[in-house]
XYZ file of C-alpha atoms in Angstrom:
601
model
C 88.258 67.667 75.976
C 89.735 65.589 73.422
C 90.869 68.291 71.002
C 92.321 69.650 74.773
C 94.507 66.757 75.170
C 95.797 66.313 71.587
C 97.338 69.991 71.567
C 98.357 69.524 75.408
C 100.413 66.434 73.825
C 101.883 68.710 70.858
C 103.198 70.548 73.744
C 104.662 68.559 75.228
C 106.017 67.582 72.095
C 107.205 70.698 71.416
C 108.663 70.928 75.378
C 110.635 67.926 75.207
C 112.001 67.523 71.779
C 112.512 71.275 70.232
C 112.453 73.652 73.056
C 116.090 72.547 74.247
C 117.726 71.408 70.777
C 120.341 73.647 69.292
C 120.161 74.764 65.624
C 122.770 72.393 64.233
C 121.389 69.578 66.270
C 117.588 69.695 65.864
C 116.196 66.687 66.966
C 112.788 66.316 64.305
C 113.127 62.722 63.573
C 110.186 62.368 66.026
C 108.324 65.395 64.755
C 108.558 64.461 61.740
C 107.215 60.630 61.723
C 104.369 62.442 63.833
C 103.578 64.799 61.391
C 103.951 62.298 58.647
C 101.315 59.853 60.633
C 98.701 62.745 61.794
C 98.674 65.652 59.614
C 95.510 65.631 57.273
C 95.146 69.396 56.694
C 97.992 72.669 58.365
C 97.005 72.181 61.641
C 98.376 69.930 64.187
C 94.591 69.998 65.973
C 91.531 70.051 64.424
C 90.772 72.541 61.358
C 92.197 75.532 63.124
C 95.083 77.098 64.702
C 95.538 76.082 68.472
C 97.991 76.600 70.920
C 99.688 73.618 69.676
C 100.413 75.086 66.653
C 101.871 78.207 68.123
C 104.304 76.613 70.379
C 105.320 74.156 67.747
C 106.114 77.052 65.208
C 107.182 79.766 67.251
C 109.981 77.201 68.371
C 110.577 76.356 64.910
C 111.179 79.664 63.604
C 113.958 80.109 65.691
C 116.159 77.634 63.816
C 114.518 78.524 60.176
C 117.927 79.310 58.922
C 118.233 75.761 59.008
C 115.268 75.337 57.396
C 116.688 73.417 54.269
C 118.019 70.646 56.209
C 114.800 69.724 57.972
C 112.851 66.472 56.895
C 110.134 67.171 54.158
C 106.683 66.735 56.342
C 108.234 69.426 58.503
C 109.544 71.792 55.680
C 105.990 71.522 54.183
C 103.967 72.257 57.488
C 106.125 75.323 58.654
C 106.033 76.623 54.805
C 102.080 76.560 55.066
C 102.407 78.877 58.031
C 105.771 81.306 57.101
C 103.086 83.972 55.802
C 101.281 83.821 59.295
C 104.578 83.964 61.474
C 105.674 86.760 59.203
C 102.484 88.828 60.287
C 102.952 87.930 64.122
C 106.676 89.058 64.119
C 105.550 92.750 62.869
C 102.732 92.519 64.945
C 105.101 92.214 67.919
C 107.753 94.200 67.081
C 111.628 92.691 66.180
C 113.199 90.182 68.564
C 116.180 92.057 70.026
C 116.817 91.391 73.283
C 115.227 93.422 75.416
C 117.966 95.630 78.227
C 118.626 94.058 81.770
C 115.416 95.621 84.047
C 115.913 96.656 87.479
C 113.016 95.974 89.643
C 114.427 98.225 92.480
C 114.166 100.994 90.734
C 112.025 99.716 87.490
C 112.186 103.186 85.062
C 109.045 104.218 83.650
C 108.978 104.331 79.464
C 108.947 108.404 80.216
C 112.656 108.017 82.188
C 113.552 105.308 79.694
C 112.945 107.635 76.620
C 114.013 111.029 78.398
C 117.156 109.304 78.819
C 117.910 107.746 74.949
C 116.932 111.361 73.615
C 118.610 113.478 76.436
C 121.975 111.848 75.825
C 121.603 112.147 71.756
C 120.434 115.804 72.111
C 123.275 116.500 74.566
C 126.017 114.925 71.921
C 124.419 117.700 69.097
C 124.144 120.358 71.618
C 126.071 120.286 74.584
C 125.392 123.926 75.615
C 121.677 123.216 75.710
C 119.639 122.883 78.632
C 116.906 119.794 78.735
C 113.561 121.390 79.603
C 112.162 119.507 82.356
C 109.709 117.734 80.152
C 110.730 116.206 76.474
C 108.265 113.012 76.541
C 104.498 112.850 76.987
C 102.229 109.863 75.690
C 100.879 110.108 72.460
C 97.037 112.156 72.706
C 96.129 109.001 69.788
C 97.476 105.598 69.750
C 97.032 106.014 65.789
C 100.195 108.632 66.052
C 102.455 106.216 68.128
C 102.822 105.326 71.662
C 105.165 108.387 72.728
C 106.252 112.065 71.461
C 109.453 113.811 71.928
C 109.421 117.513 71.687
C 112.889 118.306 72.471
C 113.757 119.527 68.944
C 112.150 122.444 68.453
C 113.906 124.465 71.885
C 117.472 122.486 70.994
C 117.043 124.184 67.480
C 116.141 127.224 68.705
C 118.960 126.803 71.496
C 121.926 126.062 68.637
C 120.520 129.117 66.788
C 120.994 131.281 68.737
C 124.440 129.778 70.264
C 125.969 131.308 66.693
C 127.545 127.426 66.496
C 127.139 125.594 63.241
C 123.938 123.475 63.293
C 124.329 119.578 62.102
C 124.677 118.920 58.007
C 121.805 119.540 55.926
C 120.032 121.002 59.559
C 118.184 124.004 58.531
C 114.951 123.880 60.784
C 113.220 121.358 63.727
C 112.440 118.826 61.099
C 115.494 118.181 59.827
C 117.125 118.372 63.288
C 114.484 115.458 64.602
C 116.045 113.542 61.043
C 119.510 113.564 62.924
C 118.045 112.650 66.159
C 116.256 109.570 64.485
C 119.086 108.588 62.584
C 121.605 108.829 65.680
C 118.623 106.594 67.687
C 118.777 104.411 65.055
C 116.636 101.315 63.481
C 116.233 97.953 65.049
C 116.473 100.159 68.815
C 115.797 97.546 71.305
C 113.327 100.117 73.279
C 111.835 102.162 70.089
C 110.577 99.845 67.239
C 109.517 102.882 65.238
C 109.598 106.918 64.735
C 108.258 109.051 62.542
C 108.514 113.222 62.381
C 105.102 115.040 62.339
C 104.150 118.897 62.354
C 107.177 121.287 63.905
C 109.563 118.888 64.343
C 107.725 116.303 67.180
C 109.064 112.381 67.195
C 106.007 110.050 66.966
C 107.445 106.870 68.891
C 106.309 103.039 68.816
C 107.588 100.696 71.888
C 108.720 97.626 71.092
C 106.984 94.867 72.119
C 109.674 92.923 72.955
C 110.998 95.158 75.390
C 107.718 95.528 76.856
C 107.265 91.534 76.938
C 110.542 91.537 78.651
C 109.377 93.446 81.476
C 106.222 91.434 81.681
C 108.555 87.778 82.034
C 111.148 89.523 84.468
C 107.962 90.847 86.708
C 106.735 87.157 86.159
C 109.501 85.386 87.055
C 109.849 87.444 90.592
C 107.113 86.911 93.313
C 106.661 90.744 94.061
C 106.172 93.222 91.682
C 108.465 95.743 90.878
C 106.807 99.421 91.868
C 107.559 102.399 89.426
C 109.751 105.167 91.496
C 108.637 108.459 91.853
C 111.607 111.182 92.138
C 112.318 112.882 94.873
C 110.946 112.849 98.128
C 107.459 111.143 98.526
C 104.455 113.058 97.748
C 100.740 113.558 99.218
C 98.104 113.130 97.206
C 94.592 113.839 98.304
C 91.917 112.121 97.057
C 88.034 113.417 97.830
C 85.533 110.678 97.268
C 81.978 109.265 97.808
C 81.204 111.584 100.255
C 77.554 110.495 100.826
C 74.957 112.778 103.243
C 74.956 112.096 106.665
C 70.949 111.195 107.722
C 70.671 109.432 103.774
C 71.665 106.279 102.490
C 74.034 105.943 99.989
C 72.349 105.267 96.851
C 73.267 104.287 93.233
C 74.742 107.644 92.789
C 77.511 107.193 95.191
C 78.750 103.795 93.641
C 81.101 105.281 90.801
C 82.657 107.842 93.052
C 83.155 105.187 95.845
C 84.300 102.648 93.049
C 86.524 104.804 91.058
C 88.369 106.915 94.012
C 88.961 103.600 95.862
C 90.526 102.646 92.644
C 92.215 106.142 91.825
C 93.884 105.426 95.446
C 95.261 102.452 94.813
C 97.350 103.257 91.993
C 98.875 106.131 93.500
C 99.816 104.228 96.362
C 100.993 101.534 94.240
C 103.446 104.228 92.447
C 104.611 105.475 95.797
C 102.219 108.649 96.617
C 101.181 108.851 100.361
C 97.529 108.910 100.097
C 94.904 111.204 101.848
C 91.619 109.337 101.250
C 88.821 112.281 102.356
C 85.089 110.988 102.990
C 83.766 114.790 102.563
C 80.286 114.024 103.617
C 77.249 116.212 103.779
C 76.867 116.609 107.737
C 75.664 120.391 107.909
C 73.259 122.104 106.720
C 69.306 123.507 106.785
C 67.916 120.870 106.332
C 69.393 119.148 109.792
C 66.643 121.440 111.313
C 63.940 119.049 110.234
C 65.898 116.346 111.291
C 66.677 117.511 114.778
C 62.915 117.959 115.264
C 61.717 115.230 113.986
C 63.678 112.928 116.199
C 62.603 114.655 119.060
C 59.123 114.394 118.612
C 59.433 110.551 117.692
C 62.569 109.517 119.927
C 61.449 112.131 123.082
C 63.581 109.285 125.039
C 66.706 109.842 122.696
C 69.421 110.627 125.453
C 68.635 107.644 127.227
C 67.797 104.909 124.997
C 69.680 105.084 121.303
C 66.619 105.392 118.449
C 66.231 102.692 116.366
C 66.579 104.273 113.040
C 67.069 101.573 110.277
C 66.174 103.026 107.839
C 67.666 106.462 106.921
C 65.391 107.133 103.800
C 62.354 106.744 105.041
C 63.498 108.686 108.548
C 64.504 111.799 106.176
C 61.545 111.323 103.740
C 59.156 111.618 106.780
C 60.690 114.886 108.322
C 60.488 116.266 104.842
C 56.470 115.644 104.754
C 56.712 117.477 107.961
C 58.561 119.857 107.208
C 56.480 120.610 103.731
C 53.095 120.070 105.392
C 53.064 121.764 109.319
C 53.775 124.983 109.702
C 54.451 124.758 113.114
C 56.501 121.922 112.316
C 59.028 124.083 110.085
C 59.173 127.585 112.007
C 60.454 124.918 114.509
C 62.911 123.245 112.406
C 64.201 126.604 111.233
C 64.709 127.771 114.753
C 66.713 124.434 115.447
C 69.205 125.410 112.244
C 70.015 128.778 114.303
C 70.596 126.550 117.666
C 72.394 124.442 115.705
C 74.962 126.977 114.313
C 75.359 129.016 117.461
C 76.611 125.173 119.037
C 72.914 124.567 121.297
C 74.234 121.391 123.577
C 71.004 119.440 122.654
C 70.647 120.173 118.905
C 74.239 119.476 118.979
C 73.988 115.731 120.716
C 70.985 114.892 118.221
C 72.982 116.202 115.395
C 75.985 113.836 116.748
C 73.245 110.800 117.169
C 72.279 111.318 113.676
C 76.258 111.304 112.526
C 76.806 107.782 114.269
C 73.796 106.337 112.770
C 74.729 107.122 109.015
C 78.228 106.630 109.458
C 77.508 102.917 110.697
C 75.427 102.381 108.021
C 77.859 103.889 105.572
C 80.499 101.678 106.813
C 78.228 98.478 106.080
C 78.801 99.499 102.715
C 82.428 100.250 102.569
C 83.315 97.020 104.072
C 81.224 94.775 101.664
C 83.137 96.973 98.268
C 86.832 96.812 100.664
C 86.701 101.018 100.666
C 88.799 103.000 103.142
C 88.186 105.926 102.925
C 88.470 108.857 106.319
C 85.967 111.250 107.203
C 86.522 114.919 107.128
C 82.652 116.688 107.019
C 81.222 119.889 105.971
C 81.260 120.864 109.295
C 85.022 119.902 110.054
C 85.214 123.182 107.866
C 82.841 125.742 109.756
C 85.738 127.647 111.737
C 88.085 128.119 108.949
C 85.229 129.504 106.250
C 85.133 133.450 107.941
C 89.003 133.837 107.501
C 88.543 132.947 104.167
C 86.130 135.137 103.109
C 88.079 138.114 104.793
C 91.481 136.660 102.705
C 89.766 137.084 99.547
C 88.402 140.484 100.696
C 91.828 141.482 101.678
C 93.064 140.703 98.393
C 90.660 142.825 96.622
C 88.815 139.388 95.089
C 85.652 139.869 97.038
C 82.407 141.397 95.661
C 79.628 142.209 97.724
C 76.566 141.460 95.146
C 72.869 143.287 95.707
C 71.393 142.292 98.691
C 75.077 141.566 101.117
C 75.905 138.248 99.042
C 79.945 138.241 99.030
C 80.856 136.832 95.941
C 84.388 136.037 93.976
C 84.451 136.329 90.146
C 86.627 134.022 88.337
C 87.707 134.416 84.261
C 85.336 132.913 82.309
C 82.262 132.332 84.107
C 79.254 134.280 85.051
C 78.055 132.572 87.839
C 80.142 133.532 90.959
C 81.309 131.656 93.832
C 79.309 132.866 96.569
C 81.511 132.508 99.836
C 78.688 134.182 101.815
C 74.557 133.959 101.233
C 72.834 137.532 101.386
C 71.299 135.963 105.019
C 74.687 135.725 106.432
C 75.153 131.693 105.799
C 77.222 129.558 104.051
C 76.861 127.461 101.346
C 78.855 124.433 99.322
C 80.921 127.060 97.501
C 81.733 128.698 101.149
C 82.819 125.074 102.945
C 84.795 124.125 99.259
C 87.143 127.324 99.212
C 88.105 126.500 102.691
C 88.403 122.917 102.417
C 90.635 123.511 99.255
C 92.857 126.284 101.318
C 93.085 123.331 104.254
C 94.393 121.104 101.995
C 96.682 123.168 100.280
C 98.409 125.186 103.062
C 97.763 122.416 106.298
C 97.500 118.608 104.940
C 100.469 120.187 102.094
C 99.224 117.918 99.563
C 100.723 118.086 96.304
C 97.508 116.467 94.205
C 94.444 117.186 95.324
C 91.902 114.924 93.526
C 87.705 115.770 93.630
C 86.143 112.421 92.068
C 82.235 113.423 91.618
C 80.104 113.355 88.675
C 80.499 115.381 85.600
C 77.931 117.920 85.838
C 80.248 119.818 88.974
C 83.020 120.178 86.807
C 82.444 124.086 86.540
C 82.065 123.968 90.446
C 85.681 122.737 90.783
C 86.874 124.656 87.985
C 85.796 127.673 89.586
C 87.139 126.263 92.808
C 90.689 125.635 91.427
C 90.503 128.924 89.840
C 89.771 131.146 92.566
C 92.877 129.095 94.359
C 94.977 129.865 92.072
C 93.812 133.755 92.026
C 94.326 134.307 95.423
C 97.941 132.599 95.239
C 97.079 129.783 97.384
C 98.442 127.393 94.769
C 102.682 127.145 95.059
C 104.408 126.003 91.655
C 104.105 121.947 91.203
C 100.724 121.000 93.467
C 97.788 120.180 90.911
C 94.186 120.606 91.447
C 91.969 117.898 89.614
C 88.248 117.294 89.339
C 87.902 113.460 87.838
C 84.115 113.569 86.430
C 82.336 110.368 85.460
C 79.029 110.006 84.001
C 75.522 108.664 84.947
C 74.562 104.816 85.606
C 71.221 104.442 83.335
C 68.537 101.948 83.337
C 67.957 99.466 80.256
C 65.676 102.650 79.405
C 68.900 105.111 79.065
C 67.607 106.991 81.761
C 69.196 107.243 85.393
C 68.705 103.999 87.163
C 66.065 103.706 89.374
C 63.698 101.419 90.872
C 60.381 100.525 89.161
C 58.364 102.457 91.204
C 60.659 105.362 90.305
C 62.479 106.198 93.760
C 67.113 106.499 93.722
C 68.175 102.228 93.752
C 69.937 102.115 97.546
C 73.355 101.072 97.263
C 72.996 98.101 99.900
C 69.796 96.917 98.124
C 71.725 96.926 94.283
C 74.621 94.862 96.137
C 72.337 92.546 97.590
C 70.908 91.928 94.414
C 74.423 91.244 92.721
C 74.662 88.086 95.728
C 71.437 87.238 95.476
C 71.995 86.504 91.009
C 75.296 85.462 91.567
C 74.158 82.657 94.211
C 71.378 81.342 91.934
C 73.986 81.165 89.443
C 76.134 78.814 91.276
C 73.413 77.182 92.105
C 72.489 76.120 89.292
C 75.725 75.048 88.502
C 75.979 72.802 91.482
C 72.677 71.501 90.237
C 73.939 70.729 86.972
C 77.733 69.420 87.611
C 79.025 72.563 86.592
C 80.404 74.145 89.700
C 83.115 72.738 91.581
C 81.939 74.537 94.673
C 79.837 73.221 97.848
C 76.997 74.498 98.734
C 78.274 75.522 101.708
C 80.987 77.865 100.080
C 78.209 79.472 97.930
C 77.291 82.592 100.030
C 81.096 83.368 100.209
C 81.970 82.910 96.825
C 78.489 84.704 95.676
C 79.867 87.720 97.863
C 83.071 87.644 96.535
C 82.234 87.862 92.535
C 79.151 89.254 92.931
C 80.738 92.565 94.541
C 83.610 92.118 92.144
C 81.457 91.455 89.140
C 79.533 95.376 90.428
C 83.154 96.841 90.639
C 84.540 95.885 87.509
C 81.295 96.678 85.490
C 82.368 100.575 86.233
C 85.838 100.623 86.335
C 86.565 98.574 82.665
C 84.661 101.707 81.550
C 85.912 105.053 80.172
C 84.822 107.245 84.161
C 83.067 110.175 81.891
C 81.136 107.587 80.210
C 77.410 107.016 81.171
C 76.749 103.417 81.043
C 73.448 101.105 81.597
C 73.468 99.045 84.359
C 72.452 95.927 84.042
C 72.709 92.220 85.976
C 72.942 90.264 83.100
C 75.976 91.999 81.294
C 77.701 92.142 84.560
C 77.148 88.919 85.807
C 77.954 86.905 82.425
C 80.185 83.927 82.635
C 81.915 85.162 79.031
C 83.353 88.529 77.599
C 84.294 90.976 79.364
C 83.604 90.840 82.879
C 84.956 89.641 86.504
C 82.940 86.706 86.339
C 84.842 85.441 83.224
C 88.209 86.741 84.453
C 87.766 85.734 87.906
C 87.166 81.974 86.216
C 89.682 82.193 84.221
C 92.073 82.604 86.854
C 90.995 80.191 88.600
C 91.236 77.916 85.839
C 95.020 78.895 85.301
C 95.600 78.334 89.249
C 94.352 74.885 88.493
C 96.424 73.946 85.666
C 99.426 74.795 87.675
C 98.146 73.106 90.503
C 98.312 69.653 88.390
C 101.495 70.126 86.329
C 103.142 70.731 89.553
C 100.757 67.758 91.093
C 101.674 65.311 88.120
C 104.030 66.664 86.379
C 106.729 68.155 88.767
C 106.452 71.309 86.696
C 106.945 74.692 88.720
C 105.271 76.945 86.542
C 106.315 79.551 88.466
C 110.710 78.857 87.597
């Protein structure tokens, strides 16, 4: 606390008496006496740099022209740190001023370099036509920030023009030279280039103009929002997409986690969002289902069944299932009642819906997920014009035994759009979800977020599409993969009696940890919370604390869960952040409090 108050009064130091002086006016006398009467070592706090010593120096270095004039104690301490300021400003990049930003219309770095490089390349050669893309990020941060690939087509453009190419211009490299050159050092966007392979610009961003951006979003209470050109586009985002009669389980959190997240950000840049919930609600094994709630809930249409717990309702129609025969020649017979629309499979199947959905939603509100449900079955209708599109097209196969199967480049396996019994599968309900999307909802993005091991499945998927010529020039198909949450063990996360962790029952534990936590704090004086506010605020980081565990990760990444990591009050996780801000809040709260300091102007 001390050392905290001896560099918060070096601030102010540094606040009152340099921050406003001019150059030829530098008011040190004060600075000086001070540094004269406290200095022992180089630092103005302790035996280490603090933030005292930035501010102090940073200011400094501004007037260091005037460097001679300054009193001795101050000459000596800023010379002990030259070296040091020297490293920050490369570090940083130079200190021109940064260009005016817009916030209405806020260009992204690709617009801002597209248009330094468009408007050089156009002044070399004015007959050539810009391809639509000249700027992608760098694929290693070791290479720079940004390439331009605009000189190797402008050469070739030129060339074949007949018109005299630039002096000393006899290939891409030496026309990316001129390009530099004509960009020039000292850019107040571009800090650095450098020419690699063909003819490619390797380009740094200055931090300056970045940290310009960052104090003119600061300095405005709503953040600017990057534009997207042209008319606003849908983007369709599949996630989570749990099975209806099952609850959600461990392997359902980075899906839910990471689409909720991949939504965000695309509705942040402008994209109208589709968020799809495309859960497991049809299917074989509903047969099981429908008969076991008869036989346990014979009162069903009359009195709603009580069904709590969907895992252990779907584990006992399995045993069932598996162990009377009776039992499953029933349950089989109830999948053909089913899918030929029988009004009483059909109500139980509903019932069974409802249930899971309302338990579902228990979780989506605690993890603030919206997400809209669009099922297997939504699909049933539009699979059998599907299957006679590709057969129409000359794509379909019909494999040994009736299977109808589509080929794509590449891979073995088919998609089977129809089983050799006449059903329909996940490939079946996929194809004509993907053609829904594509031709009806219009999207222009159509993101699957699921774990890594369907990638082929969507690959196929997105191949076939494309095949058939479902997929018109600009809309994307992506699969987003992530990897496995493991146990301390490196093996998939599960309980200790070996059985999938249930979502709701890893969240609970989250509250339950985080609430001991703050109690113990409480306990100890460390906590300025009441004990009354403790289940709130233990809901609140502990569900935060589960969310950013997965997301500060790389998605295809597996990771190992654990409490402790997640829930640590330092490095790198919500719990420290989420203190930390709160920390800042409070510091602002008092300088305005005591201080009449808006941080905020």
């Amino acid at each position: 606390e001390e050392l905290s108050f001896a560099a918060d009064e070096w601030c102010e130091v540094e606040r009152n008496t340099l921050r406003n002086a001019d150059s030829k006016s530098l008011k040190l006398d004060g600075l000086s006496s001070a540094l004269e009467s406290s200095l022992t070592g180089i630092h103005l706090v302790g035996d280490k740099d603090t933030i005292a010593d930035i501010c102090v120096l940073v200011t400094l270095s501004k007037f260091a022209a005037d460097s001679a004039t300054w009193p001795a104690a101050v000459q000596k301490y800023y010379k002990c740190h030259s070296t040091a300021l020297d490293r920050a400003r490369a570090a940083i990049g130079n200190y021109c001023p940064a260009p005016p930003i817009d916030l209405k219309t806020n260009p992204s770095l690709n617009k801002v370099l597209t248009a330094i490089f468009s408007e050089i390349v156009e002044e070399i050669a004015p007959d050539f036509t810009l391809p639509k893309s000249i700027i992608k990020k760098c694929d290693s941060p070791k290479h720079g920030d940004y390439q331009c690939s605009v000189t190797m087509p402008a050469f070739a453009s030129i060339k074949k023009s007949g018109k005299p190419m630039p002096p000393g211009v006899n290939g891409p490299p030496q026309l990316a030279q001129v390009i530099v050159d004509k960009v020039g050092a000292g850019h107040p966007v571009i800090e650095s280039m450098k020419i690699q392979g063909p003819g490619f610009i390797m380009c740094k961003i200055s931090a300056a103009y970045l940290q310009g951006h960052i104090e003119t979003i600061m300095s405005n209470k709503s953040l600017p929002r990057p534009v997207i050109d042209g008319p606003q586009q849908t983007c369709l985002v599949d996630f989570s997409s749990p099975n209806i009669a099952k609850e959600m389980h461990v392997g359902h959190l980075r899906s839910t986690i990471i689409g909720e997240a991949v939504c965000r950000i695309l509705e942040f840049v402008g994209f109208k969002v589709e968020r799809v919930n495309h859960v497991g609600d049809w299917g074989t094994q509903f047969g099981m289902l429908i008969q076991y709630l008869k036989e346990e809930f014979p009162d069903f249409a009359n009195s709603m069944p009580n069904i709590t717990d969907l895992t252990a309702f779907y584990k006992a129609a399995k045993e069932r299932f598996d162990d009377d025969a009776d039992f499953k020649k029933t349950a089989q017979l109830n999948v053909v009642k089913l899918q030929s629309g029988d009004a009483e499979c059909i109500e139980i199947w509903k019932l069974l819906c409802d249930v899971s959905r309302k338990e579902f939603q228990k979780v989506y509100d605690r993890l603030d997920v919206t997400v809209e449900e669009y099922g297997e079955s939504f699909y049933n209708d539009k699979i059998p014009p599907v299957i006679e599109e590709f057969q129409k097209a000359g794509l379909l196969s019909i494999e040994e035994g009736g299977a109808k199967c589509v080929f794509v480049e590449n891979y073995k396996v088919p998609l089977m759009l129809q089983k050799s019994d006449g059903g329909f599968g996940y490939d079946s309900t996929d194809m004509a979800a993907l053609k829904y999307r594509l031709h009806t909802v219009k999207a222009q993005r159509i993101i699957a977020i699921t774990d890594y091991t369907q990638g082929d499945h969507f690959a196929m998927c997105n191949r076939a599409a494309h095949d058939i010529g479902w997929v018109d020039n600009g809309q994307v198909l992506q699969h987003i993969g992530f990897g496995t949450v493991q146990g301390e063990d490196g093996k998939r996360f599960k309980t200790r009696s070996g059985t999938t962790v249930r979502l709701v029952d890893l969240l609970d534990e989250a509250v339950r940890r985080m609430e001991a936590s703050l109690n113990d704090r409480i306990a100890g004086g460390k906590a300025n919370v009441t004990p009354e506010e403790v289940p709130e605020v233990a809901e609140a980081v502990g569900y935060g604390a589960v969310k950013y565990f997965d997301l500060r990760r790389n998605p295809t990444s597996n990771y190992k869960f654990s409490y402790d990591a997640m829930l640590d009050t330092k490095g790198n996780t919500a719990v420290y952040l989420l203190y930390a801000r709160v920390r800042f809040e409070s510091i602002m709260r008092k300088a305005k409090a005591e201080f009449d300091c808006d941080v905020d102007e």
